[in-house]
Coordinates of C-alpha atoms in Angstrom, one line a residue:
Chain I
M1 CA 174.6 102.1 108.2
K2 CA 174.2 105.2 106.6
K3 CA 170.4 104.6 107.1
K4 CA 171.7 105.3 110.6
I5 CA 173.6 107.8 110.3
L6 CA 171.0 109.9 107.8
C7 CA 168.7 108.7 111.0
L8 CA 171.3 110.0 113.5
I9 CA 171.9 113.4 111.6
L10 CA 168.0 114.3 111.5
I11 CA 167.2 113.5 115.0
L12 CA 170.0 116.2 115.8
S13 CA 169.2 118.9 113.5
M14 CA 165.5 118.4 115.1
C15 CA 167.0 118.9 118.5
I16 CA 168.4 121.6 117.2
F17 CA 165.6 123.5 116.1
S18 CA 163.4 122.3 118.8
L19 CA 165.3 122.8 121.8
T20 CA 166.2 126.3 121.4
G21 CA 162.7 127.1 122.2
C22 CA 163.2 128.8 125.4
Y23 CA 165.5 131.7 125.2
D24 CA 162.4 134.1 125.7
A25 CA 160.5 132.7 128.3
K26 CA 160.7 135.0 132.1
G27 CA 159.5 133.6 135.6
I28 CA 157.4 135.8 137.9
E29 CA 159.5 136.6 139.7
N30 CA 161.2 138.6 136.9
L31 CA 158.1 140.4 136.5
S32 CA 156.1 142.9 138.5
Y33 CA 152.8 142.8 137.7
A34 CA 150.3 146.0 137.6
I35 CA 146.7 146.0 139.4
A36 CA 146.0 149.3 137.7
I37 CA 146.6 152.4 135.2
G38 CA 146.1 155.4 135.7
L39 CA 146.4 158.1 133.0
D40 CA 146.5 162.2 134.0
K41 CA 147.4 164.9 131.6
G42 CA 150.6 165.6 131.8
E43 CA 152.3 168.9 133.1
N44 CA 155.8 168.6 131.3
N45 CA 154.8 166.0 128.2
I46 CA 151.5 164.8 127.2
L47 CA 151.0 162.0 129.5
K48 CA 151.0 161.1 133.0
L49 CA 151.0 157.2 133.4
S50 CA 150.4 156.2 136.6
I51 CA 151.3 152.1 137.2
Q52 CA 149.5 150.6 140.8
F53 CA 151.6 147.5 141.1
A54 CA 150.9 144.4 143.6
T55 CA 153.9 143.8 146.1
P56 CA 153.5 140.0 146.2
S57 CA 155.9 139.9 150.0
A58 CA 153.2 142.2 151.4
I59 CA 151.0 140.3 149.9
S60 CA 152.2 136.9 151.3
G61 CA 152.5 138.6 154.9
D62 CA 156.2 137.7 155.0
S63 CA 156.8 141.2 155.5
E64 CA 156.2 142.1 159.5
G65 CA 153.5 144.8 160.3
S66 CA 152.4 145.3 156.8
S67 CA 149.1 146.4 155.9
Q68 CA 146.7 146.4 153.3
S69 CA 148.1 149.8 151.7
D70 CA 151.3 148.4 151.7
S71 CA 150.6 145.9 149.1
T72 CA 150.8 147.9 146.3
T73 CA 152.8 150.8 145.6
I74 CA 152.7 153.3 142.9
T75 CA 155.1 153.9 139.7
S76 CA 154.8 157.6 138.2
I77 CA 156.0 159.4 134.7
E78 CA 155.6 161.7 132.5
C79 CA 156.2 160.4 128.8
S80 CA 155.0 160.9 125.3
S81 CA 152.4 157.5 124.6
I82 CA 151.1 154.6 127.3
S83 CA 154.4 152.6 125.5
S84 CA 157.3 154.8 126.3
G85 CA 156.2 155.3 129.7
I86 CA 156.4 151.4 130.0
N87 CA 159.7 151.2 128.7
L88 CA 160.9 153.7 130.7
I89 CA 159.3 152.5 133.9
N90 CA 161.0 148.9 132.9
S91 CA 164.0 150.7 132.7
Y92 CA 163.6 152.2 136.2
I93 CA 162.4 148.9 138.4
S94 CA 164.2 146.0 138.7
K95 CA 161.1 144.0 137.2
Q96 CA 159.9 144.3 134.4
V97 CA 156.1 145.7 133.7
N98 CA 153.5 142.9 133.3
L99 CA 149.6 144.5 132.6
A100 CA 148.2 140.4 132.3
H101 CA 146.8 141.3 136.0
C102 CA 145.5 144.6 135.4
K103 CA 142.0 145.3 136.8
V104 CA 141.4 149.1 135.9
I105 CA 142.1 151.4 133.6
V106 CA 141.7 155.1 135.4
I107 CA 141.7 158.1 133.2
S108 CA 141.7 161.3 134.7
E109 CA 138.2 164.1 133.5
E110 CA 140.6 166.2 132.8
L111 CA 142.7 163.9 129.6
A112 CA 139.2 162.7 128.7
Y113 CA 138.2 165.6 127.5
D114 CA 141.0 165.7 125.4
G115 CA 140.4 162.9 123.9
V116 CA 141.1 159.3 124.7
S117 CA 141.2 156.8 121.6
E118 CA 145.0 157.0 121.3
Y119 CA 145.8 155.7 124.8
I120 CA 142.4 153.0 124.2
Y121 CA 144.0 151.4 120.7
T122 CA 147.4 150.9 122.4
L123 CA 146.0 149.1 125.4
V124 CA 143.4 147.2 123.5
D125 CA 146.3 146.2 121.1
N126 CA 148.3 145.0 123.9
V127 CA 148.3 140.8 124.5
Q128 CA 149.2 141.5 128.6
I129 CA 145.3 143.4 129.1
R130 CA 142.2 141.5 129.1
P131 CA 139.3 142.6 127.2
N132 CA 137.3 142.7 131.0
C133 CA 139.9 145.5 132.4
N134 CA 137.1 148.3 133.3
V135 CA 137.6 151.4 132.1
I136 CA 137.6 154.2 135.1
V137 CA 136.8 158.5 134.3
S138 CA 138.2 160.1 137.3
R139 CA 136.6 163.5 139.0
C140 CA 140.2 163.7 140.7
D141 CA 143.6 163.2 139.0
A142 CA 143.9 159.4 138.1
I143 CA 146.7 159.1 140.4
N144 CA 145.3 160.6 143.0
F145 CA 142.2 157.9 142.7
L146 CA 145.2 155.2 143.0
E147 CA 146.9 156.7 145.5
N148 CA 143.6 156.6 147.5
A149 CA 142.0 152.9 146.9
K150 CA 143.4 151.3 150.9
P151 CA 140.4 149.0 150.8
T152 CA 139.3 148.6 154.8
L153 CA 136.9 145.6 153.9
E154 CA 138.9 144.2 151.8
K155 CA 143.2 142.4 152.1
L156 CA 144.0 142.5 147.7
T157 CA 143.4 146.3 146.3
A158 CA 143.5 144.0 143.1
R159 CA 139.7 142.2 144.5
Y160 CA 139.2 145.5 146.2
Y161 CA 138.6 147.3 142.5
E162 CA 136.4 143.7 141.5
A163 CA 134.2 143.6 144.4
A164 CA 134.2 148.0 144.1
L165 CA 132.9 147.5 140.8
R166 CA 130.1 144.9 141.2
S167 CA 127.9 146.8 143.2
S168 CA 126.5 147.9 140.3
E169 CA 124.6 144.5 139.6
Y170 CA 122.5 145.5 143.4
T171 CA 122.5 149.1 142.9
G172 CA 122.1 150.5 139.7
Y173 CA 124.2 153.4 140.1
T174 CA 126.8 152.5 138.1
S175 CA 127.8 149.7 134.9
D176 CA 130.5 147.3 135.0
I177 CA 131.8 149.1 132.0
Q178 CA 134.6 146.9 130.1
L179 CA 137.7 147.7 128.2
N180 CA 136.2 145.6 125.8
D181 CA 132.1 147.4 125.3
F182 CA 134.5 150.6 125.2
Y183 CA 136.5 149.7 122.4
S184 CA 133.3 148.1 120.6
A185 CA 131.2 151.3 120.7
L186 CA 134.2 153.2 119.8
K187 CA 134.7 151.6 116.9
S188 CA 130.7 151.6 116.2
S189 CA 128.6 153.2 114.0
T190 CA 125.9 152.5 116.2
A191 CA 126.8 153.4 119.6
Q192 CA 128.8 155.9 121.5
P193 CA 130.9 154.7 124.5
L194 CA 131.0 155.1 128.3
A195 CA 132.7 154.7 131.4
I196 CA 132.3 154.0 134.6
L197 CA 132.4 157.5 136.8
A198 CA 134.3 157.0 140.2
G199 CA 136.2 159.8 143.0
V200 CA 137.7 160.2 145.9
N201 CA 135.0 160.8 148.4
T202 CA 136.3 163.7 151.0
E203 CA 134.2 165.7 153.2
E204 CA 135.2 169.1 150.2
T205 CA 133.6 167.1 147.3
H206 CA 130.1 165.9 149.1
L207 CA 127.1 167.8 147.2
T208 CA 126.0 170.2 149.9
D209 CA 122.9 172.3 147.7
T210 CA 120.3 169.9 147.7
D211 CA 117.3 170.5 148.0
T212 CA 115.7 168.7 151.1
N213 CA 112.6 168.5 150.3
K214 CA 113.3 166.4 147.0
F215 CA 112.0 163.1 147.6
N216 CA 114.7 161.3 145.3
I217 CA 118.0 163.2 147.4
D218 CA 119.7 160.0 147.8
S219 CA 119.8 158.8 143.6
I220 CA 121.2 162.1 142.7
Y221 CA 124.7 161.6 143.6
K222 CA 127.8 161.7 141.3
A223 CA 131.2 159.7 142.1
N224 CA 132.5 161.6 145.5
E225 CA 129.4 164.2 145.8
T226 CA 127.4 161.1 148.2
P227 CA 127.9 162.2 152.0
I228 CA 129.7 159.1 153.4
Q229 CA 131.9 159.0 156.4
D230 CA 134.6 156.2 156.1
K231 CA 138.1 155.6 155.6
T232 CA 137.7 154.4 152.2
S233 CA 137.8 157.6 149.9
L234 CA 137.1 155.5 146.6
E235 CA 133.0 156.2 145.2
C236 CA 132.0 154.3 141.9
M237 CA 128.6 156.0 141.0
G238 CA 127.5 157.3 137.8
L239 CA 128.7 157.2 134.4
A240 CA 131.1 158.9 132.5
V241 CA 129.3 159.7 128.0
F242 CA 131.8 159.8 125.3
S243 CA 131.5 161.6 122.2
Y244 CA 133.6 159.3 119.5
D245 CA 136.7 159.6 122.2
K246 CA 135.6 162.7 124.7
L247 CA 134.4 163.1 127.2
V248 CA 131.1 165.2 127.0
G249 CA 129.6 164.3 130.0
E250 CA 128.7 162.8 133.7
L251 CA 125.1 160.5 134.0
D252 CA 124.2 160.7 138.4
A253 CA 122.8 157.6 140.1
I254 CA 119.7 157.9 138.8
E255 CA 120.2 158.3 135.1
S256 CA 122.6 155.5 135.6
L257 CA 119.9 153.4 136.8
C258 CA 117.9 154.5 134.0
Y259 CA 120.4 153.3 131.1
A260 CA 120.9 149.8 132.9
I261 CA 117.1 149.9 132.1
V262 CA 116.7 150.4 129.0
S263 CA 120.1 148.7 127.7
N264 CA 118.9 145.5 129.4
K265 CA 121.7 145.7 131.9
L266 CA 119.5 146.6 134.9
Q267 CA 119.7 143.2 136.7
N268 CA 118.7 144.9 140.6
G269 CA 117.6 148.4 141.7
M270 CA 116.1 150.7 144.2
I271 CA 114.0 153.9 142.8
T272 CA 112.3 156.3 146.1
I273 CA 108.7 158.3 144.8
P274 CA 106.4 159.8 146.7
N275 CA 104.6 157.7 148.7
P276 CA 101.0 158.4 146.4
N277 CA 98.9 157.0 150.0
S278 CA 100.5 159.3 152.1
D279 CA 101.7 163.0 151.7
N280 CA 104.8 164.3 152.5
N281 CA 106.6 160.1 152.2
S282 CA 108.2 158.5 150.4
I283 CA 108.7 154.8 149.4
D284 CA 111.1 152.5 148.6
I285 CA 110.9 150.4 145.5
Y286 CA 113.2 147.4 144.6
L287 CA 113.3 147.3 140.6
S288 CA 114.0 143.9 138.6
P289 CA 113.5 143.1 135.5
Q290 CA 110.3 141.4 134.4
K291 CA 111.0 140.6 130.9
N292 CA 114.0 142.3 128.4
T293 CA 112.8 146.1 127.5
K294 CA 111.2 146.6 123.9
I295 CA 113.0 149.0 121.8
K296 CA 111.8 150.2 117.7
V297 CA 112.6 152.7 115.9
E298 CA 111.3 154.7 113.1
T299 CA 113.4 156.9 111.0
I300 CA 111.4 159.2 109.3
N301 CA 113.0 161.8 107.0
N302 CA 116.4 162.2 109.0
T303 CA 114.2 162.1 113.1
P304 CA 114.4 159.3 114.6
Y305 CA 111.0 158.4 117.0
I306 CA 112.5 155.5 119.9
N307 CA 109.7 153.7 121.8
I308 CA 110.2 151.9 124.7
D309 CA 108.7 149.4 126.1
V310 CA 110.0 148.2 129.9
Y311 CA 108.6 145.9 131.8
L312 CA 109.8 145.5 135.2
D313 CA 108.6 144.2 138.4
G314 CA 108.7 145.7 141.9
Y315 CA 108.1 145.0 145.6
I316 CA 108.5 147.6 148.3
G317 CA 110.6 148.1 150.8
S318 CA 109.6 150.6 153.4
S319 CA 106.5 150.7 155.4
D320 CA 105.8 152.6 158.4
T321 CA 102.5 152.3 160.6
N322 CA 100.0 153.7 158.5
S323 CA 101.3 151.2 155.4
D324 CA 98.8 148.5 154.3
H325 CA 100.3 146.9 151.1
S326 CA 97.7 144.0 151.5
S327 CA 95.0 145.3 148.7
T328 CA 95.4 145.2 144.8
D329 CA 93.7 148.9 144.9
T330 CA 97.0 150.1 146.7
L331 CA 99.5 148.3 144.9
E332 CA 97.9 149.7 141.4
I333 CA 98.0 152.7 142.8
I334 CA 101.7 152.7 143.7
S335 CA 102.4 150.8 140.5
K336 CA 101.0 153.6 138.3
S337 CA 102.7 156.0 140.5
V338 CA 106.5 154.2 139.7
D339 CA 105.4 153.9 136.2
K340 CA 104.9 157.7 136.2
Y341 CA 108.4 158.5 137.8
L342 CA 110.1 155.6 135.5
E343 CA 108.6 157.1 133.0
A344 CA 109.6 161.0 133.7
Q345 CA 113.1 160.1 134.9
I346 CA 113.5 158.1 131.5
S347 CA 112.6 160.6 129.1
S348 CA 114.5 163.5 131.2
F349 CA 117.6 160.4 130.9
L350 CA 117.1 159.9 127.0
Y351 CA 116.4 164.1 126.1
K352 CA 119.4 164.5 127.4
T353 CA 121.9 162.1 126.0
S354 CA 120.4 163.4 122.7
K355 CA 120.1 167.6 123.1
D356 CA 122.9 167.1 126.0
F357 CA 124.8 165.4 124.9
N358 CA 124.1 164.1 121.0
C359 CA 125.3 160.5 122.2
D360 CA 123.5 157.5 121.4
I361 CA 125.3 155.8 124.8
V362 CA 122.7 153.4 124.6
G363 CA 122.8 151.9 121.3
F364 CA 119.2 152.3 119.4
G365 CA 121.8 152.6 116.5
N366 CA 121.3 148.8 116.7
Y367 CA 117.9 148.8 116.0
A368 CA 117.8 151.8 113.2
I369 CA 120.2 150.2 111.7
N370 CA 116.8 147.9 110.6
D371 CA 116.0 150.2 107.8
Y372 CA 118.7 149.7 105.7
L373 CA 119.8 147.3 103.6
T374 CA 123.4 147.8 102.6
W375 CA 126.2 149.5 104.3
D376 CA 127.0 152.5 103.2
E377 CA 122.7 153.3 103.0
W378 CA 123.8 153.6 107.1
I379 CA 126.6 155.0 106.9
S380 CA 125.2 158.0 105.0
S381 CA 122.7 158.0 106.8
D382 CA 124.6 159.7 109.8
W383 CA 122.7 158.3 112.7
L384 CA 124.8 159.6 115.6
S385 CA 124.5 162.9 114.0
N386 CA 121.0 162.7 113.8
Y387 CA 120.4 161.2 116.6
K388 CA 119.8 164.3 118.9
D389 CA 116.8 165.1 116.6
S390 CA 115.0 161.6 118.6
F391 CA 112.2 162.2 119.9
F392 CA 111.0 159.2 122.8
K393 CA 108.1 157.7 123.9
V394 CA 108.8 155.9 126.8
N395 CA 106.0 153.1 128.1
I396 CA 106.4 151.4 131.8
S397 CA 104.5 148.4 133.0
T398 CA 105.4 147.8 136.2
D399 CA 104.5 144.5 138.7
I400 CA 104.0 145.6 142.3
Q401 CA 104.4 143.1 144.9
S402 CA 104.2 144.2 148.9
G403 CA 106.8 143.6 151.1
E404 CA 109.1 140.8 151.7
L405 CA 107.7 139.7 155.0
F406 CA 105.1 141.6 156.0
S407 CA 102.1 143.2 153.9
K408 CA 100.4 145.3 156.5
M409 CA 101.9 147.1 159.7
Chain V
M1 CA 154.0 107.1 110.9
G2 CA 151.1 105.1 108.9
L3 CA 147.6 106.3 108.9
K4 CA 145.6 104.2 111.4
P5 CA 148.1 106.2 114.2
I6 CA 146.9 109.7 112.7
V7 CA 143.3 108.6 112.5
K8 CA 143.4 107.8 115.9
A9 CA 144.7 110.6 116.9
N10 CA 142.5 112.8 114.6
L11 CA 139.6 110.6 116.3
F12 CA 140.7 112.3 120.0
I13 CA 141.1 115.6 118.6
M14 CA 138.4 116.1 117.1
P15 CA 135.7 115.8 119.5
I16 CA 137.4 118.3 121.3
V17 CA 137.8 120.8 118.4
I18 CA 134.1 120.4 118.1
F19 CA 133.0 120.1 121.8
S20 CA 135.6 123.5 122.4
I21 CA 133.8 125.7 119.6
L22 CA 130.9 125.3 120.7
L23 CA 131.9 125.8 124.0
I24 CA 133.2 129.2 122.9
F25 CA 129.9 129.8 121.3
F26 CA 127.1 129.4 123.8
S27 CA 129.1 130.7 126.4
S28 CA 129.8 134.8 124.5
A29 CA 126.1 134.1 123.9
K30 CA 125.6 136.8 127.0
N31 CA 127.7 139.3 124.5
F32 CA 125.9 138.7 120.6
V33 CA 124.3 141.4 120.0
P34 CA 121.8 140.2 116.7
E35 CA 121.4 143.7 115.2
R36 CA 125.4 143.2 114.0
L37 CA 124.9 141.1 111.4
L38 CA 123.0 144.1 110.3
P39 CA 122.7 145.5 107.2
I40 CA 121.4 142.4 106.2
L41 CA 122.7 143.2 102.6
G42 CA 126.5 143.9 104.3
K43 CA 128.5 145.9 101.5
G44 CA 126.1 145.3 98.7
A45 CA 126.2 142.8 95.8
N46 CA 128.9 143.2 93.7
E47 CA 130.9 143.4 97.3
T48 CA 130.1 140.1 98.7
F49 CA 130.1 137.9 95.5
I50 CA 132.2 139.3 93.4
S51 CA 135.0 141.2 95.6
G52 CA 134.4 138.4 98.1
F53 CA 134.9 135.6 95.7
S54 CA 138.5 135.0 97.0
N55 CA 136.9 134.2 100.6
V56 CA 135.2 131.2 98.8
F57 CA 138.9 129.4 100.2
A58 CA 137.5 128.7 103.6
Y59 CA 136.4 125.3 102.3
S60 CA 139.9 124.8 101.0
G61 CA 139.9 121.5 103.2
I62 CA 138.1 120.3 100.1
T63 CA 141.5 119.6 99.1
Y64 CA 141.8 116.7 100.4
L65 CA 138.9 115.1 100.1
F66 CA 140.5 114.7 96.3
L67 CA 143.3 113.0 97.9
I68 CA 141.8 110.6 100.4
M69 CA 140.8 108.1 97.8
P70 CA 142.7 105.3 97.9
Y71 CA 143.0 105.4 101.5
L72 CA 139.7 104.3 102.3
K73 CA 139.0 100.7 103.4
D74 CA 135.4 101.0 101.0
A75 CA 135.4 103.0 98.3
K76 CA 132.0 103.4 98.0
Q77 CA 131.9 105.0 101.2
F78 CA 133.3 108.3 99.7
K79 CA 130.4 109.9 98.4
K80 CA 129.1 109.6 102.6
I81 CA 132.6 110.2 104.1
S82 CA 132.9 113.8 101.8
I83 CA 129.3 114.9 102.5
I84 CA 129.5 114.1 106.4
A85 CA 133.1 115.7 106.3
I86 CA 131.5 118.9 104.9
V87 CA 128.6 119.0 106.8
I88 CA 131.0 119.3 110.1
S89 CA 133.0 121.6 108.4
T90 CA 130.4 123.7 107.2
I91 CA 128.8 123.9 111.2
Y92 CA 132.0 124.3 112.4
L93 CA 132.4 127.2 110.2
F94 CA 129.4 128.4 110.2
L95 CA 129.7 128.6 114.0
S96 CA 132.5 130.4 114.3
V97 CA 131.9 133.2 111.8
L98 CA 128.3 133.9 114.0
C99 CA 130.6 133.9 117.1
L100 CA 132.4 136.9 115.1
L101 CA 129.5 138.6 113.7
L102 CA 127.9 138.7 116.7
V103 CA 129.9 139.5 119.4
F104 CA 132.5 142.4 117.7
P105 CA 131.5 145.3 115.5
Y106 CA 131.7 145.3 111.7
I107 CA 134.7 146.9 111.0
S108 CA 136.7 145.2 113.6
V109 CA 137.4 142.3 112.1
T110 CA 140.7 140.2 111.7
D111 CA 141.8 137.1 110.1
E112 CA 139.9 134.5 111.6
A113 CA 142.7 132.6 114.0
N114 CA 143.0 135.7 115.6
S115 CA 139.5 136.4 116.0
I116 CA 138.6 133.3 117.8
Y117 CA 141.5 134.4 120.0
L118 CA 140.2 137.7 121.0
L119 CA 136.7 135.7 121.3
T120 CA 138.6 133.4 124.2
R121 CA 140.1 136.3 125.3
S122 CA 136.2 138.2 126.1
L123 CA 135.1 134.7 127.5
E124 CA 134.0 134.5 131.1
L125 CA 133.0 131.4 132.7
G126 CA 131.7 132.7 136.5
S127 CA 134.6 134.1 138.3
F128 CA 136.4 130.5 138.6
F129 CA 137.8 129.9 134.9
Q130 CA 139.0 133.1 133.9
R131 CA 141.8 133.3 130.7
T132 CA 140.5 130.9 128.8
D133 CA 142.4 132.0 125.9
A134 CA 145.0 130.0 127.8
L135 CA 142.8 127.4 126.6
F136 CA 143.0 128.0 123.3
V137 CA 146.3 128.1 122.2
L138 CA 146.6 124.2 123.6
L139 CA 143.8 123.8 120.6
F140 CA 144.9 125.8 118.2
I141 CA 148.4 123.9 118.7
M142 CA 146.0 120.7 118.8
C143 CA 144.5 121.3 115.2
C144 CA 148.0 122.7 113.8
F145 CA 149.3 119.1 114.9
S146 CA 146.4 117.5 112.9
Y147 CA 146.4 119.4 110.3
L148 CA 150.7 118.9 109.9
T149 CA 150.1 115.2 110.1
I150 CA 147.1 115.1 107.4
T151 CA 149.0 116.9 105.9
L152 CA 152.7 115.7 105.8
F153 CA 151.1 112.4 105.4
L154 CA 149.7 112.6 102.3
I155 CA 152.5 114.9 100.9
L156 CA 154.8 112.2 101.4
N157 CA 152.2 109.5 99.6
I158 CA 152.3 111.6 96.7
F159 CA 156.3 112.1 96.6
K160 CA 156.3 108.7 97.1
K161 CA 154.1 108.1 93.9
I162 CA 156.3 110.8 92.1
T163 CA 159.4 109.1 93.1
N164 CA 158.3 105.6 93.0
I165 CA 160.7 105.4 96.2
K166 CA 160.1 101.8 98.1
D167 CA 160.1 103.6 101.7
S168 CA 158.4 106.6 102.3
K169 CA 159.1 106.9 106.2
A170 CA 162.5 107.5 106.1
M171 CA 161.7 110.6 104.1
T172 CA 159.1 112.2 106.9
Y173 CA 162.4 113.3 109.4
C174 CA 163.1 115.4 105.8
F175 CA 160.2 116.8 105.4
C176 CA 159.5 117.7 109.2
V177 CA 163.1 119.8 109.2
L178 CA 161.7 121.0 105.2
I179 CA 158.6 122.5 107.0
F180 CA 160.0 123.8 110.1
G181 CA 162.4 125.5 108.9
L182 CA 160.1 126.8 105.9
A183 CA 157.9 128.2 109.2
L184 CA 161.2 129.9 110.5
I185 CA 161.4 132.6 107.1
P186 CA 158.0 134.8 107.8
K187 CA 159.3 137.4 110.3
S188 CA 155.9 138.0 111.4
L189 CA 152.0 136.7 111.4
Y190 CA 151.6 140.2 109.6
Q191 CA 154.1 138.1 106.6
V192 CA 152.4 134.8 107.3
R193 CA 149.1 137.0 106.5
E194 CA 150.0 138.6 103.5
V195 CA 151.4 135.6 101.4
N196 CA 147.9 133.9 103.2
D197 CA 145.7 136.2 101.9
N198 CA 148.0 137.3 98.9
I199 CA 149.3 134.0 97.1
F200 CA 147.9 131.0 99.2
K201 CA 144.0 131.9 98.9
Y202 CA 144.7 132.2 95.4
L203 CA 146.7 129.5 93.9
I204 CA 144.0 127.1 96.7
L205 CA 141.1 128.8 94.3
F206 CA 142.4 128.0 91.0
F207 CA 143.7 124.2 92.3
I208 CA 139.8 123.7 93.7
F209 CA 138.1 124.9 91.0
V210 CA 139.6 125.3 87.7
F211 CA 141.9 122.8 87.8
S212 CA 140.4 119.8 89.5
T213 CA 137.4 120.8 86.9
I214 CA 139.9 120.4 83.7
L215 CA 141.5 117.1 85.4
L216 CA 137.6 116.1 85.8
I217 CA 136.7 117.3 82.0
L218 CA 140.7 115.5 81.0
A219 CA 139.6 112.0 82.8
N220 CA 135.6 111.5 81.3
L221 CA 137.5 111.9 77.8
K222 CA 140.3 109.8 78.9
K223 CA 137.0 107.1 79.7
K224 CA 135.2 107.5 76.8
K225 CA 138.1 107.2 74.5
E226 CA 139.0 104.1 76.5
E227 CA 135.6 102.9 76.2
K228 CA 135.4 103.5 72.7
N229 CA 138.2 101.6 72.2
N230 CA 137.1 98.5 74.0
L231 CA 133.8 99.0 72.0
S232 CA 135.3 99.0 69.0
S233 CA 138.4 95.9 69.5

């Protein structure tokens, strides 16, 4: 009997502990899901935090006549930090802010110039935010960027963000920079951070003073400069370069492609070069990696000498009546032209990162560290400061093939 | 709760855990930066071998080998069992550490459970499988379950031997409640880490390397003394 009572008491005490576990459980009806966070410099406070929320009733089609732009709503607040801003929004809206479905973090250029480490550390430390959330530097205000996220080919804004940033896989004109990448580079002593460059494309922001005789005019644009006429005004093109946590410069489309080639991130891309077989004419080449780029770094008297060997496959994407891409000699000539063009472009890009920005965005430090035995030796070498003295030697080897269907017109 | 159900449950859990670690390893392979293993000597010999000696704590699981001997069907298999257990644990530990070193920058290292969690957060298995960290939490619970059952079984048996009680099963609930109550004491994960880093780590090192060596020496001396007595008698 005593044993039974003892067992009963023990079972009851276990129930007391174990059945009280769900006191802080929250259902989805109590949460408001953020799909994008915008960070601007505040006017009356340090920060202007904007959060774009998904409105579930609009997405599911419950409300009649809802357009895709109504599937989100933006709440903005001036605050001293992200956490306090979210707290203030929590007290204002009827539901609790949840960042688990946040797709992008948009930082305005103005704020990025002042430094973003505080915000990045806060976001990385947040369990709700996914590390694969994209980091975008907006050439306009972040709130303006979010307000213009009105997809025409997608129903959901969240999916639109995903799809828009995936274009880097087939253009190479930007890169898929995630929060994880940004944070890793920010903490690293071998590389420096990058972010996706984006903007709101309007008639006023189009690049007008271009030299129309330039053969590669289509690849010199940055975000919001492309002369496009469309309802969708968001544009992701180029990259934002950071020195530690401060924005120091921007890369245009072709420079972003060069970055993708050197850092082994290229999947597919396209370049336009002067046609070696015809004057006043250009030729389009689709590029894909043949094998990984080989990088060798030697440091002599604190001066880095960087050797880069690039191996690419290319096929010709444009033809005219005089085109004859069937002969090996013609392809050889085109291949040499591509090599020469890319060598010049990549060298220019690399010297821009070293001399103008002094930012090792490619991560050459990862190769230079090979020469050091201990961590202390490496840290005392001060790689990131020495990077500005770097010398680059770029060797390109491109294997060119004729067009997909016709080799002769 | 006997040994059989514990063994059977662990036979079910262990392959899942090993498979998951292999999955984490291969899935995060695309994020590997081999240069993150450099500089090859790390923070130097002093930091690695002297200051870092307490990291041998990672092998604290060896303690269980000292206690399983009486529960083996064939005691002669102990050596084989020990070697297999150590090899599997070493591979598991090696893969976990390698993943962390290759994926995360040198300085952003947290404790081991958090690091594997961070790793699973950064995993992407196509666009269909997202948020794999939820799976990790399930895996973590299973590992905890496995660890707790074995530890509880050993505690009960040690308690049984110390107190000479006939049936230790009734004590299971008491110890469960005690463990549960103790688990509620720390106010944050940080406090648990503090206890782990400053107390538990060194206690384990003492028990594995100092205490067990002293016991081994004393046992040998006792054995020799008994042999001497037997010979003289």
